[in-house]
């Protein structure tokens, strides 16, 4: 660990931010998986409700700077396309 007070603070702040980023990224992965599982199971109702949750979580992660804008748009687009293709 660093000896300088400001460096010690940076270590603590970085750890706190990394934990927050990891939690948000993990949540995004979970909501994406939930949509994909519902699509694979053929349950359109569940897929649509899971998609609504994903359409909130993914742009929120983008706004926090955890996902790149194009990455977030691509994820939402692919999930929406998969749900809309269900019959």
Short mmCIF file of C-alpha atoms in Angstrom, two decimals:
data_model
loop_
_atom_site.label_atom_id
_atom_site.label_comp_id
_atom_site.label_asym_id
_atom_site.label_seq_id
_atom_site.Cartn_x
_atom_site.Cartn_y
_atom_site.Cartn_z
CA UNK A 1 0.00 0.00 0.00
CA UNK A 2 1.10 3.55 -0.70
CA UNK A 3 2.64 5.80 1.95
CA UNK A 4 1.30 9.12 0.72
CA UNK A 5 -2.12 10.15 2.01
CA UNK A 6 -3.55 11.04 -1.42
CA UNK A 7 -2.29 7.77 -2.90
CA UNK A 8 -3.93 5.81 -0.07
CA UNK A 9 -7.19 7.60 -0.80
CA UNK A 10 -6.92 6.82 -4.53
CA UNK A 11 -6.48 3.12 -3.72
CA UNK A 12 -9.63 3.12 -1.59
CA UNK A 13 -11.66 5.15 -4.11
CA UNK A 14 -10.53 2.95 -7.00
CA UNK A 15 -11.53 -0.20 -5.14
CA UNK A 16 -14.94 1.26 -4.35
CA UNK A 17 -15.56 2.30 -7.97
CA UNK A 18 -14.33 -1.05 -9.31
CA UNK A 19 -16.77 -2.89 -7.04
CA UNK A 20 -19.63 -0.68 -8.22
CA UNK A 21 -18.71 -1.16 -11.89
CA UNK A 22 -18.46 -4.91 -11.42
CA UNK A 23 -21.90 -5.07 -9.80
CA UNK A 24 -23.51 -3.09 -12.62
CA UNK A 25 -21.77 -5.14 -15.32
CA UNK A 26 -22.86 -8.35 -13.59
CA UNK A 27 -26.45 -7.10 -13.50
CA UNK A 28 -26.34 -6.37 -17.24
CA UNK A 29 -25.11 -9.92 -17.91
CA UNK A 30 -27.92 -11.31 -15.76
CA UNK A 31 -30.70 -9.38 -17.53
CA UNK A 32 -29.31 -10.36 -20.95
CA UNK A 33 -29.22 -14.01 -19.88
CA UNK A 34 -32.80 -13.81 -18.61
CA UNK A 35 -34.02 -12.57 -21.99
CA UNK A 36 -32.03 -15.22 -23.86
CA UNK A 37 -33.39 -18.00 -21.62
CA UNK A 38 -36.97 -16.85 -22.14
CA UNK A 39 -36.45 -16.72 -25.91
CA UNK A 40 -34.89 -20.20 -25.90
CA UNK A 41 -37.81 -21.53 -23.86
CA UNK A 42 -40.28 -19.98 -26.30
CA UNK A 43 -42.09 -18.01 -23.60
CA UNK A 44 -43.01 -14.75 -25.33
CA UNK A 45 -44.62 -13.14 -22.24
CA UNK A 46 -41.54 -13.77 -20.09
CA UNK A 47 -39.24 -12.66 -22.89
CA UNK A 48 -41.07 -9.37 -23.30
CA UNK A 49 -41.05 -8.61 -19.58
CA UNK A 50 -37.36 -9.53 -19.33
CA UNK A 51 -36.65 -7.33 -22.35
CA UNK A 52 -38.28 -4.34 -20.66
CA UNK A 53 -35.97 -4.79 -17.68
CA UNK A 54 -32.95 -5.14 -19.99
CA UNK A 55 -33.93 -2.01 -21.92
CA UNK A 56 -33.60 -0.07 -18.68
CA UNK A 57 -30.49 -1.72 -17.24
CA UNK A 58 -28.31 -1.60 -20.37
CA UNK A 59 -28.68 2.13 -21.16
CA UNK A 60 -28.21 2.90 -17.47
CA UNK A 61 -24.87 1.04 -17.54
CA UNK A 62 -23.97 3.00 -20.67
CA UNK A 63 -24.75 6.31 -18.99
CA UNK A 64 -22.50 5.37 -16.06
CA UNK A 65 -19.64 4.73 -18.51
CA UNK A 66 -19.48 0.99 -17.87
CA UNK A 67 -20.53 -0.01 -21.38
CA UNK A 68 -19.52 1.69 -24.61
CA UNK A 69 -22.44 3.36 -26.40
CA UNK A 70 -22.22 1.08 -29.45
CA UNK A 71 -21.92 -2.02 -27.26
CA UNK A 72 -25.06 -1.07 -25.34
CA UNK A 73 -26.99 -0.30 -28.52
CA UNK A 74 -25.92 -3.61 -30.05
CA UNK A 75 -27.03 -5.59 -26.99
CA UNK A 76 -30.47 -3.93 -26.90
CA UNK A 77 -30.88 -4.33 -30.65
CA UNK A 78 -30.02 -8.04 -30.65
CA UNK A 79 -32.29 -8.80 -27.71
CA UNK A 80 -35.19 -6.85 -29.24
CA UNK A 81 -34.71 -8.58 -32.57
CA UNK A 82 -34.71 -12.00 -30.88
CA UNK A 83 -37.92 -11.26 -28.95
CA UNK A 84 -39.66 -9.80 -32.00
CA UNK A 85 -38.75 -12.88 -34.07
CA UNK A 86 -40.68 -15.12 -31.67
CA UNK A 87 -44.06 -16.38 -32.85
#
